[in-house]
mmCIF file of C-alpha atoms in Angstrom:
data_model
loop_
_atom_site.group_PDB
_atom_site.id
_atom_site.type_symbol
_atom_site.label_atom_id
_atom_site.label_comp_id
_atom_site.label_asym_id
_atom_site.label_seq_id
_atom_site.Cartn_x
_atom_site.Cartn_y
_atom_site.Cartn_z
ATOM 1 C CA MET J 437 84.123 92.055 53.662
ATOM 2 C CA PRO J 438 82.120 95.320 53.479
ATOM 3 C CA THR J 439 83.288 98.425 55.292
ATOM 4 C CA GLN J 440 81.346 99.316 58.421
ATOM 5 C CA HIS J 441 81.340 102.637 60.216
ATOM 6 C CA TYR J 442 81.421 103.155 63.969
ATOM 7 C CA ILE J 443 81.395 106.188 66.254
ATOM 8 C CA GLY J 444 83.293 106.298 69.511
ATOM 9 C CA ILE J 445 82.497 108.924 72.111
ATOM 10 C CA MET J 446 84.698 109.667 75.090
ATOM 11 C CA SER J 447 84.649 112.149 77.957
ATOM 12 C CA GLY J 448 87.727 111.783 80.098
ATOM 13 C CA THR J 449 88.826 112.480 83.639
ATOM 14 C CA SER J 450 89.574 116.108 82.754
ATOM 15 C CA MET J 451 85.805 116.610 82.331
ATOM 16 C CA ASP J 452 86.274 119.282 79.683
ATOM 17 C CA GLY J 453 83.806 117.921 77.146
ATOM 18 C CA ALA J 454 82.872 115.088 74.784
ATOM 19 C CA ASP J 455 84.985 113.872 71.855
ATOM 20 C CA ALA J 456 83.417 111.813 69.087
ATOM 21 C CA VAL J 457 85.337 110.080 66.294
ATOM 22 C CA LEU J 458 83.997 108.327 63.193
ATOM 23 C CA ILE J 459 86.024 105.321 62.036
ATOM 24 C CA ALA J 460 85.873 102.729 59.253
ATOM 25 C CA MET J 461 86.416 99.018 59.934
ATOM 26 C CA GLN J 462 86.339 95.770 57.989
ATOM 27 C CA GLY J 463 85.223 93.249 60.575
ATOM 28 C CA THR J 464 87.690 93.822 63.423
ATOM 29 C CA GLN J 465 90.334 95.161 61.011
ATOM 30 C CA TRP J 466 91.011 98.878 61.390
ATOM 31 C CA GLN J 467 90.834 100.952 58.215
ATOM 32 C CA ARG J 468 90.955 104.622 59.162
ATOM 33 C CA ALA J 469 89.652 107.468 61.278
ATOM 34 C CA ILE J 470 87.439 109.766 59.240
ATOM 35 C CA ALA J 471 86.259 112.721 61.304
ATOM 36 C CA HIS J 472 86.122 114.228 64.796
ATOM 37 C CA SER J 473 83.726 116.448 66.726
ATOM 38 C CA PHE J 474 84.028 118.014 70.176
ATOM 39 C CA THR J 475 81.428 119.598 72.455
ATOM 40 C CA PRO J 476 82.693 121.416 75.570
ATOM 41 C CA TYR J 477 80.827 120.904 78.807
ATOM 42 C CA PRO J 478 78.984 123.938 80.202
ATOM 43 C CA SER J 479 80.771 125.131 83.343
ATOM 44 C CA SER J 480 77.682 124.367 85.439
ATOM 45 C CA LEU J 481 77.683 120.730 84.269
ATOM 46 C CA LYS J 482 81.365 120.315 85.066
ATOM 47 C CA THR J 483 80.804 121.786 88.534
ATOM 48 C CA GLU J 484 77.982 119.330 89.211
ATOM 49 C CA LEU J 485 80.040 116.392 87.939
ATOM 50 C CA LEU J 486 82.960 117.347 90.159
ATOM 51 C CA ALA J 487 80.611 117.608 93.132
ATOM 52 C CA LEU J 488 79.651 113.951 92.611
ATOM 53 C CA GLN J 489 83.260 112.960 93.298
ATOM 54 C CA ASN J 490 82.474 113.486 96.968
ATOM 55 C CA ILE J 491 79.755 112.071 99.191
ATOM 56 C CA GLY J 492 76.800 114.441 99.151
ATOM 57 C CA GLU J 493 73.059 114.809 99.540
ATOM 58 C CA ASN J 494 70.641 113.252 97.060
ATOM 59 C CA GLU J 495 73.438 111.672 95.035
ATOM 60 C CA LEU J 496 71.300 109.074 93.269
ATOM 61 C CA HIS J 497 68.854 111.632 91.877
ATOM 62 C CA ARG J 498 71.623 114.060 90.900
ATOM 63 C CA SER J 499 73.590 111.349 89.126
ATOM 64 C CA GLN J 500 70.617 110.235 87.045
ATOM 65 C CA ILE J 501 69.750 113.780 85.984
ATOM 66 C CA LEU J 502 73.388 114.351 85.021
ATOM 67 C CA ALA J 503 73.431 111.077 83.062
ATOM 68 C CA GLN J 504 70.503 112.361 81.017
ATOM 69 C CA GLN J 505 72.192 115.736 80.443
ATOM 70 C CA LEU J 506 75.413 114.044 79.383
ATOM 71 C CA SER J 507 73.554 111.775 76.982
ATOM 72 C CA GLN J 508 71.944 114.798 75.336
ATOM 73 C CA ILE J 509 75.410 116.340 74.876
ATOM 74 C CA TYR J 510 76.736 113.059 73.484
ATOM 75 C CA ALA J 511 73.813 112.900 71.038
ATOM 76 C CA GLN J 512 74.442 116.494 69.959
ATOM 77 C CA THR J 513 78.139 115.729 69.392
ATOM 78 C CA ILE J 514 77.294 112.671 67.304
ATOM 79 C CA GLN J 515 74.789 114.641 65.237
ATOM 80 C CA GLN J 516 77.478 117.279 64.546
ATOM 81 C CA LEU J 517 79.867 114.511 63.497
ATOM 82 C CA LEU J 518 77.318 112.967 61.132
ATOM 83 C CA ALA J 519 76.524 116.346 59.583
ATOM 84 C CA GLN J 520 80.156 117.205 58.868
ATOM 85 C CA SER J 521 80.744 113.696 57.482
ATOM 86 C CA GLN J 522 77.564 113.848 55.363
ATOM 87 C CA MET J 523 76.386 110.535 56.803
ATOM 88 C CA GLN J 524 73.051 109.329 58.141
ATOM 89 C CA PRO J 525 72.364 107.289 61.307
ATOM 90 C CA GLU J 526 71.582 104.244 59.170
ATOM 91 C CA ASN J 527 75.162 104.380 57.809
ATOM 92 C CA ILE J 528 76.552 103.735 61.323
ATOM 93 C CA THR J 529 76.769 100.168 62.628
ATOM 94 C CA ALA J 530 77.110 101.173 66.279
ATOM 95 C CA ILE J 531 78.182 103.803 68.785
ATOM 96 C CA GLY J 532 80.715 102.912 71.471
ATOM 97 C CA CYS J 533 80.190 105.242 74.439
ATOM 98 C CA HIS J 534 82.484 105.362 77.459
ATOM 99 C CA GLY J 535 80.380 107.729 79.597
ATOM 100 C CA GLN J 536 81.748 110.075 82.248
ATOM 101 C CA THR J 537 83.635 108.463 85.101
ATOM 102 C CA ILE J 538 82.650 109.823 88.508
ATOM 103 C CA ARG J 539 83.941 107.018 90.755
ATOM 104 C CA HIS J 540 86.545 104.376 90.045
ATOM 105 C CA ALA J 541 86.916 101.807 92.821
ATOM 106 C CA PRO J 542 88.342 98.544 91.437
ATOM 107 C CA GLU J 543 89.236 97.485 94.986
ATOM 108 C CA HIS J 544 85.456 97.231 95.504
ATOM 109 C CA GLN J 545 84.837 95.804 92.008
ATOM 110 C CA TYR J 546 82.987 98.798 90.587
ATOM 111 C CA SER J 547 83.560 101.791 88.353
ATOM 112 C CA ILE J 548 80.776 104.294 87.637
ATOM 113 C CA GLN J 549 80.473 106.011 84.255
ATOM 114 C CA LEU J 550 77.475 108.296 83.906
ATOM 115 C CA VAL J 551 75.449 107.906 80.715
ATOM 116 C CA ASN J 552 71.903 106.894 79.833
ATOM 117 C CA LEU J 553 72.636 104.432 77.031
ATOM 118 C CA PRO J 554 68.989 103.763 75.994
ATOM 119 C CA LEU J 555 68.428 107.530 75.814
ATOM 120 C CA LEU J 556 71.522 107.960 73.632
ATOM 121 C CA ALA J 557 70.297 105.208 71.303
ATOM 122 C CA GLU J 558 66.883 106.873 71.179
ATOM 123 C CA ARG J 559 68.266 110.350 70.459
ATOM 124 C CA THR J 560 70.678 109.202 67.747
ATOM 125 C CA GLY J 561 68.752 106.344 66.145
ATOM 126 C CA ILE J 562 71.921 104.232 66.309
ATOM 127 C CA PHE J 563 72.609 100.956 68.133
ATOM 128 C CA THR J 564 74.600 101.970 71.217
ATOM 129 C CA ILE J 565 77.154 99.975 73.202
ATOM 130 C CA GLY J 566 78.496 101.019 76.604
ATOM 131 C CA ASP J 567 79.334 99.823 80.113
ATOM 132 C CA PHE J 568 82.695 98.539 78.896
ATOM 133 C CA ARG J 569 84.371 98.239 82.301
ATOM 134 C CA SER J 570 81.928 96.096 84.299
ATOM 135 C CA ARG J 571 82.636 92.730 82.668
ATOM 136 C CA ASP J 572 86.377 93.054 83.233
ATOM 137 C CA LEU J 573 85.790 94.048 86.875
ATOM 138 C CA ALA J 574 83.512 91.057 87.376
ATOM 139 C CA ALA J 575 86.358 88.778 86.251
ATOM 140 C CA GLY J 576 88.751 90.222 88.809
ATOM 141 C CA GLY J 577 90.244 92.961 86.642
ATOM 142 C CA GLN J 578 90.741 96.657 87.260
ATOM 143 C CA GLY J 579 88.342 97.595 84.457
ATOM 144 C CA ALA J 580 91.135 99.902 83.271
ATOM 145 C CA PRO J 581 93.009 100.759 81.218
ATOM 146 C CA LEU J 582 90.943 99.368 78.349
ATOM 147 C CA VAL J 583 92.989 100.870 75.510
ATOM 148 C CA PRO J 584 96.129 98.641 75.356
ATOM 149 C CA ALA J 585 94.456 96.102 73.037
ATOM 150 C CA PHE J 586 93.413 98.938 70.711
ATOM 151 C CA HIS J 587 96.900 100.433 70.840
ATOM 152 C CA GLN J 588 98.338 97.040 69.948
ATOM 153 C CA ALA J 589 95.962 96.642 67.004
ATOM 154 C CA LEU J 590 96.956 100.022 65.557
ATOM 155 C CA PHE J 591 100.415 100.901 66.786
ATOM 156 C CA ALA J 592 102.416 97.710 67.475
ATOM 157 C CA HIS J 593 105.620 97.048 65.509
ATOM 158 C CA PRO J 594 106.879 93.517 64.766
ATOM 159 C CA ASN J 595 110.492 94.280 65.681
ATOM 160 C CA GLU J 596 110.502 96.955 68.379
ATOM 161 C CA THR J 597 108.923 97.651 71.736
ATOM 162 C CA ARG J 598 106.792 100.771 71.684
ATOM 163 C CA VAL J 599 105.093 102.666 74.485
ATOM 164 C CA VAL J 600 101.870 104.594 73.924
ATOM 165 C CA LEU J 601 101.444 107.324 76.528
ATOM 166 C CA ASN J 602 98.030 108.896 76.982
ATOM 167 C CA ILE J 603 98.046 112.071 79.067
ATOM 168 C CA GLY J 604 94.470 112.882 79.990
ATOM 169 C CA GLY J 605 93.303 113.795 83.475
ATOM 170 C CA ILE J 606 95.032 110.555 84.461
ATOM 171 C CA ALA J 607 98.114 109.396 82.558
ATOM 172 C CA ASN J 608 98.329 105.804 81.367
ATOM 173 C CA ILE J 609 100.742 103.748 79.314
ATOM 174 C CA SER J 610 100.492 100.761 76.997
ATOM 175 C CA VAL J 611 103.623 98.673 76.488
ATOM 176 C CA LEU J 612 103.605 96.981 73.075
ATOM 177 C CA THR J 613 106.264 94.277 72.933
ATOM 178 C CA PRO J 614 106.668 92.094 69.806
ATOM 179 C CA GLN J 615 105.073 88.649 70.101
ATOM 180 C CA GLN J 616 103.689 89.427 73.565
ATOM 181 C CA PRO J 617 100.249 90.565 74.783
ATOM 182 C CA PRO J 618 100.011 94.258 75.587
ATOM 183 C CA ILE J 619 100.328 95.453 79.148
ATOM 184 C CA GLY J 620 99.490 98.839 80.601
ATOM 185 C CA PHE J 621 98.441 100.772 83.677
ATOM 186 C CA ASP J 622 97.691 104.225 85.016
ATOM 187 C CA THR J 623 100.918 105.998 85.973
ATOM 188 C CA GLY J 624 99.107 108.578 88.151
ATOM 189 C CA ALA J 625 97.977 112.150 87.651
ATOM 190 C CA GLY J 626 98.193 113.555 84.124
ATOM 191 C CA ASN J 627 96.526 116.928 83.586
ATOM 192 C CA MET J 628 94.190 116.540 86.542
ATOM 193 C CA LEU J 629 96.121 118.418 89.225
ATOM 194 C CA LEU J 630 97.494 120.934 86.707
ATOM 195 C CA ASP J 631 93.946 121.818 85.686
ATOM 196 C CA ALA J 632 92.590 121.799 89.238
ATOM 197 C CA TRP J 633 95.295 124.184 90.480
ATOM 198 C CA THR J 634 94.829 126.506 87.484
ATOM 199 C CA GLN J 635 91.087 126.610 88.073
ATOM 200 C CA TYR J 636 91.518 127.212 91.804
ATOM 201 C CA ILE J 637 94.154 129.963 91.550
ATOM 202 C CA TRP J 638 93.496 131.695 88.231
ATOM 203 C CA GLN J 639 89.876 130.664 87.499
ATOM 204 C CA GLN J 640 90.940 129.394 84.087
ATOM 205 C CA PRO J 641 90.078 125.904 82.803
ATOM 206 C CA TYR J 642 93.689 124.880 82.105
ATOM 207 C CA ASP J 643 97.232 126.233 81.819
ATOM 208 C CA ALA J 644 97.414 126.941 78.075
ATOM 209 C CA ASN J 645 100.734 125.681 76.659
ATOM 210 C CA GLY J 646 102.017 125.322 80.228
ATOM 211 C CA ALA J 647 102.716 129.074 80.253
ATOM 212 C CA LYS J 648 102.059 129.525 83.980
ATOM 213 C CA ALA J 649 104.185 126.517 84.888
ATOM 214 C CA ALA J 650 107.005 127.941 82.760
ATOM 215 C CA GLN J 651 107.111 130.998 85.068
ATOM 216 C CA GLY J 652 107.820 128.871 88.157
ATOM 217 C CA THR J 653 110.550 126.656 89.529
ATOM 218 C CA VAL J 654 110.333 123.156 90.987
ATOM 219 C CA LEU J 655 109.835 122.944 94.767
ATOM 220 C CA PRO J 656 111.866 119.868 95.827
ATOM 221 C CA ARG J 657 110.063 119.396 99.165
ATOM 222 C CA LEU J 658 106.643 119.490 97.550
ATOM 223 C CA LEU J 659 107.739 117.205 94.711
ATOM 224 C CA GLY J 660 109.044 114.657 97.197
ATOM 225 C CA SER J 661 105.848 114.825 99.217
ATOM 226 C CA LEU J 662 103.679 114.242 96.139
ATOM 227 C CA LYS J 663 105.791 111.345 94.922
ATOM 228 C CA ALA J 664 105.546 109.680 98.334
ATOM 229 C CA HIS J 665 101.932 108.733 97.567
ATOM 230 C CA PRO J 666 101.576 104.953 98.123
ATOM 231 C CA TYR J 667 99.995 104.483 94.681
ATOM 232 C CA PHE J 668 103.426 104.692 93.070
ATOM 233 C CA ARG J 669 104.674 101.726 95.079
ATOM 234 C CA LEU J 670 101.852 99.453 93.942
ATOM 235 C CA PRO J 671 102.732 96.916 91.251
ATOM 236 C CA PRO J 672 100.597 96.660 88.110
ATOM 237 C CA PRO J 673 97.850 95.923 87.328
ATOM 238 C CA LYS J 674 96.629 99.187 88.794
ATOM 239 C CA SER J 675 94.357 102.085 87.907
ATOM 240 C CA THR J 676 93.325 105.288 89.608
ATOM 241 C CA GLY J 677 91.251 108.465 89.365
ATOM 242 C CA ARG J 678 90.228 111.683 91.056
ATOM 243 C CA GLU J 679 89.635 109.847 94.303
ATOM 244 C CA LEU J 680 93.390 109.722 94.961
ATOM 245 C CA PHE J 681 94.813 112.750 93.138
ATOM 246 C CA SER J 682 92.470 115.551 94.134
ATOM 247 C CA LEU J 683 92.898 119.266 94.782
ATOM 248 C CA ALA J 684 92.260 118.631 98.482
ATOM 249 C CA TRP J 685 95.099 116.093 98.531
ATOM 250 C CA LEU J 686 97.428 118.632 96.928
ATOM 251 C CA GLN J 687 96.433 121.379 99.355
ATOM 252 C CA ASN J 688 97.282 119.108 102.270
ATOM 253 C CA GLN J 689 100.880 119.013 100.997
ATOM 254 C CA LEU J 690 101.242 122.820 100.897
ATOM 255 C CA HIS J 691 102.499 125.226 103.541
ATOM 256 C CA SER J 692 100.341 128.080 102.100
ATOM 257 C CA ASN J 693 103.295 130.361 101.343
ATOM 258 C CA GLU J 694 104.348 128.772 98.048
ATOM 259 C CA SER J 695 104.257 130.759 94.822
ATOM 260 C CA PRO J 696 101.321 129.534 92.703
ATOM 261 C CA PHE J 697 103.629 129.428 89.681
ATOM 262 C CA ASP J 698 106.124 127.273 91.576
ATOM 263 C CA VAL J 699 103.343 124.894 92.586
ATOM 264 C CA GLN J 700 102.236 124.639 88.950
ATOM 265 C CA ARG J 701 105.795 123.969 87.777
ATOM 266 C CA THR J 702 106.193 121.321 90.474
ATOM 267 C CA LEU J 703 102.983 119.628 89.344
ATOM 268 C CA VAL J 704 104.391 119.434 85.799
ATOM 269 C CA GLN J 705 107.524 117.812 87.196
ATOM 270 C CA PHE J 706 105.414 115.437 89.287
ATOM 271 C CA THR J 707 103.404 114.291 86.268
ATOM 272 C CA ALA J 708 106.523 113.926 84.106
ATOM 273 C CA GLU J 709 108.639 112.066 86.651
ATOM 274 C CA THR J 710 105.921 109.597 87.630
ATOM 275 C CA ILE J 711 105.324 108.861 83.925
ATOM 276 C CA ALA J 712 109.039 108.434 83.257
ATOM 277 C CA GLU J 713 109.639 106.201 86.254
ATOM 278 C CA ALA J 714 106.724 103.971 85.250
ATOM 279 C CA ILE J 715 108.073 103.605 81.707
ATOM 280 C CA PHE J 716 111.637 102.939 82.861
ATOM 281 C CA GLN J 717 110.286 100.144 85.035
ATOM 282 C CA ALA J 718 107.748 98.612 82.647
ATOM 283 C CA ALA J 719 109.481 99.022 79.276
ATOM 284 C CA THR J 720 113.215 98.839 79.857
ATOM 285 C CA ASN J 721 114.109 98.346 76.188
ATOM 286 C CA THR J 722 111.832 100.864 74.477
ATOM 287 C CA ARG J 723 113.303 103.577 72.274
ATOM 288 C CA HIS J 724 110.063 105.149 71.067
ATOM 289 C CA ILE J 725 107.157 106.687 73.005
ATOM 290 C CA TYR J 726 104.034 107.814 71.137
ATOM 291 C CA ILE J 727 101.959 110.424 72.973
ATOM 292 C CA CYS J 728 98.248 111.204 72.775
ATOM 293 C CA GLY J 729 95.701 113.069 74.894
ATOM 294 C CA GLY J 730 95.322 116.698 75.903
ATOM 295 C CA GLY J 731 98.634 116.797 77.749
ATOM 296 C CA ILE J 732 100.517 116.834 74.458
ATOM 297 C CA GLN J 733 99.434 120.470 74.083
ATOM 298 C CA ASN J 734 101.249 121.475 77.295
ATOM 299 C CA THR J 735 104.612 122.680 75.962
ATOM 300 C CA THR J 736 106.220 122.830 79.392
ATOM 301 C CA LEU J 737 105.166 119.259 80.149
ATOM 302 C CA MET J 738 106.483 118.017 76.790
ATOM 303 C CA HIS J 739 109.842 119.754 77.329
ATOM 304 C CA THR J 740 110.064 118.259 80.825
ATOM 305 C CA LEU J 741 109.352 114.765 79.507
ATOM 306 C CA ALA J 742 111.972 115.229 76.793
ATOM 307 C CA SER J 743 114.543 116.239 79.405
ATOM 308 C CA LEU J 744 113.898 112.952 81.233
ATOM 309 C CA PHE J 745 113.913 110.643 78.200
ATOM 310 C CA THR J 746 116.423 112.170 75.760
ATOM 311 C CA PRO J 747 119.488 111.295 77.909
ATOM 312 C CA HIS J 748 118.344 107.661 77.660
ATOM 313 C CA ARG J 749 118.072 107.889 73.850
ATOM 314 C CA ILE J 750 114.318 107.482 73.970
ATOM 315 C CA ALA J 751 112.463 109.498 71.335
ATOM 316 C CA LEU J 752 109.069 111.146 71.906
ATOM 317 C CA HIS J 753 106.532 111.304 69.081
ATOM 318 C CA SER J 754 102.930 112.292 68.612
ATOM 319 C CA THR J 755 100.594 109.499 67.508
ATOM 320 C CA ASP J 756 100.266 111.639 64.369
ATOM 321 C CA ALA J 757 103.443 109.813 63.327
ATOM 322 C CA LEU J 758 101.334 106.611 63.332
ATOM 323 C CA ASN J 759 98.476 108.229 61.382
ATOM 324 C CA LEU J 760 96.093 109.020 64.217
ATOM 325 C CA ASN J 761 95.576 112.512 65.616
ATOM 326 C CA PRO J 762 96.523 112.515 69.336
ATOM 327 C CA GLN J 763 93.198 114.179 70.222
ATOM 328 C CA TRP J 764 91.257 111.398 68.466
ATOM 329 C CA VAL J 765 92.881 108.301 69.958
ATOM 330 C CA GLU J 766 90.721 107.638 73.021
ATOM 331 C CA ALA J 767 87.370 108.194 71.322
ATOM 332 C CA ALA J 768 88.537 106.049 68.391
ATOM 333 C CA ALA J 769 89.367 103.293 70.892
ATOM 334 C CA PHE J 770 85.736 103.095 71.994
ATOM 335 C CA ALA J 771 84.579 102.934 68.386
ATOM 336 C CA TRP J 772 86.987 99.995 67.957
ATOM 337 C CA LEU J 773 85.633 98.374 71.130
ATOM 338 C CA ALA J 774 82.114 98.706 69.695
ATOM 339 C CA ALA J 775 83.276 96.883 66.547
ATOM 340 C CA CYS J 776 84.706 94.110 68.724
ATOM 341 C CA TRP J 777 81.338 93.780 70.505
ATOM 342 C CA ILE J 778 79.459 93.579 67.199
ATOM 343 C CA LYS J 779 81.832 90.853 65.987
ATOM 344 C CA GLN J 780 81.759 89.157 69.428
ATOM 345 C CA THR J 781 85.540 89.366 69.710
ATOM 346 C CA PRO J 782 87.194 89.533 73.150
ATOM 347 C CA SER J 783 88.739 92.968 73.569
ATOM 348 C CA ASN J 784 89.799 93.363 77.182
ATOM 349 C CA PRO J 785 93.595 93.548 77.583
ATOM 350 C CA HIS J 786 93.389 91.087 80.482
ATOM 351 C CA HIS J 787 97.163 90.967 80.952
ATOM 352 C CA ALA J 788 96.950 94.716 81.637
ATOM 353 C CA THR J 789 93.779 94.819 83.731
ATOM 354 C CA GLY J 790 94.419 91.637 85.703
ATOM 355 C CA ALA J 791 91.164 89.958 84.649
ATOM 356 C CA ARG J 792 91.193 86.170 84.712
ATOM 357 C CA LYS J 793 90.461 85.703 81.001
ATOM 358 C CA PRO J 794 89.750 87.405 77.663
ATOM 359 C CA LEU J 795 86.253 88.886 77.549
ATOM 360 C CA ILE J 796 83.768 90.567 75.242
ATOM 361 C CA LEU J 797 83.234 93.993 76.793
ATOM 362 C CA GLY J 798 80.062 96.061 76.858
ATOM 363 C CA ALA J 799 76.292 95.890 76.648
ATOM 364 C CA GLY J 800 74.177 96.903 73.652
ATOM 365 C CA TYR J 801 70.945 98.927 73.282
ATOM 366 C CA TYR J 802 68.864 99.007 70.125
ATOM 367 C CA ALA J 803 67.657 102.351 68.806
#
């Protein structure tokens, strides 16, 4: 079977920019990831995207203009990727594009990802597949997380249970148990509140290496208040987003006299403990956790996670140990989902999302 090439493009809940990854496949069989490109969002675009999280004036017009702007950025990122890989559009079978989530409401059977897919196909000259969540939602699923089936295809082991932990704006896990379908769910906030607090207090996009958090101490009252959120008592399948874990929600838990560094350190503890408690509940026999996403770069967060798992003899690894760069995993997943669409292979992890049946995800647009 000839090798085909796909591009996946992903912009996550952190809203920091667009990642694109070029992969090689033989049918639905993974071969390798080849190259990566990243384009940061202009600060004005991120501000406008964040504003759409809340009800506001002229939302429909604003969302469509932003979808066009995002699609231009996605096209630029793909063109950069092709140039560095010395490939032409005709060498690419399809693009798998996630779009930018601005609302996620599975309780109302919808999830909105901004992108103009026909425009992206037009700008790149490549067949483009997107709208991956809607079909799963229509069949009673959460529409998220979509990555457990991809994680199983790449990272599963025949004799041991593994957990793949993605720490983006939201944190999610995939539990890969031998001879069983993958399960997974969103554990809660990942980098989202850490970034929001850093932007609010220090006007910086994120807490580099967790350096600000490292200067603080955990506030037990605040930690308890954050962990009391009802989301953590819900059983899987479940998924979440900025609607629940927002800066405004955090500020409602504060007394206004807390040290900003202590708040940041408490948010690290909050993210780590909610991840750990989810894994202890969902994967009781795992001994290996493989981490991907931007959160892996937060040294304070990684040390905190290690302090929670090491006493239980659970080892933490980067997905680098499984031959995929942790910054590439999510975009590569959408390239893999595009390959599944082309081969008309069901790809929704319905045991994770709660959908009634296996489904072919996405909709395609010719260039």
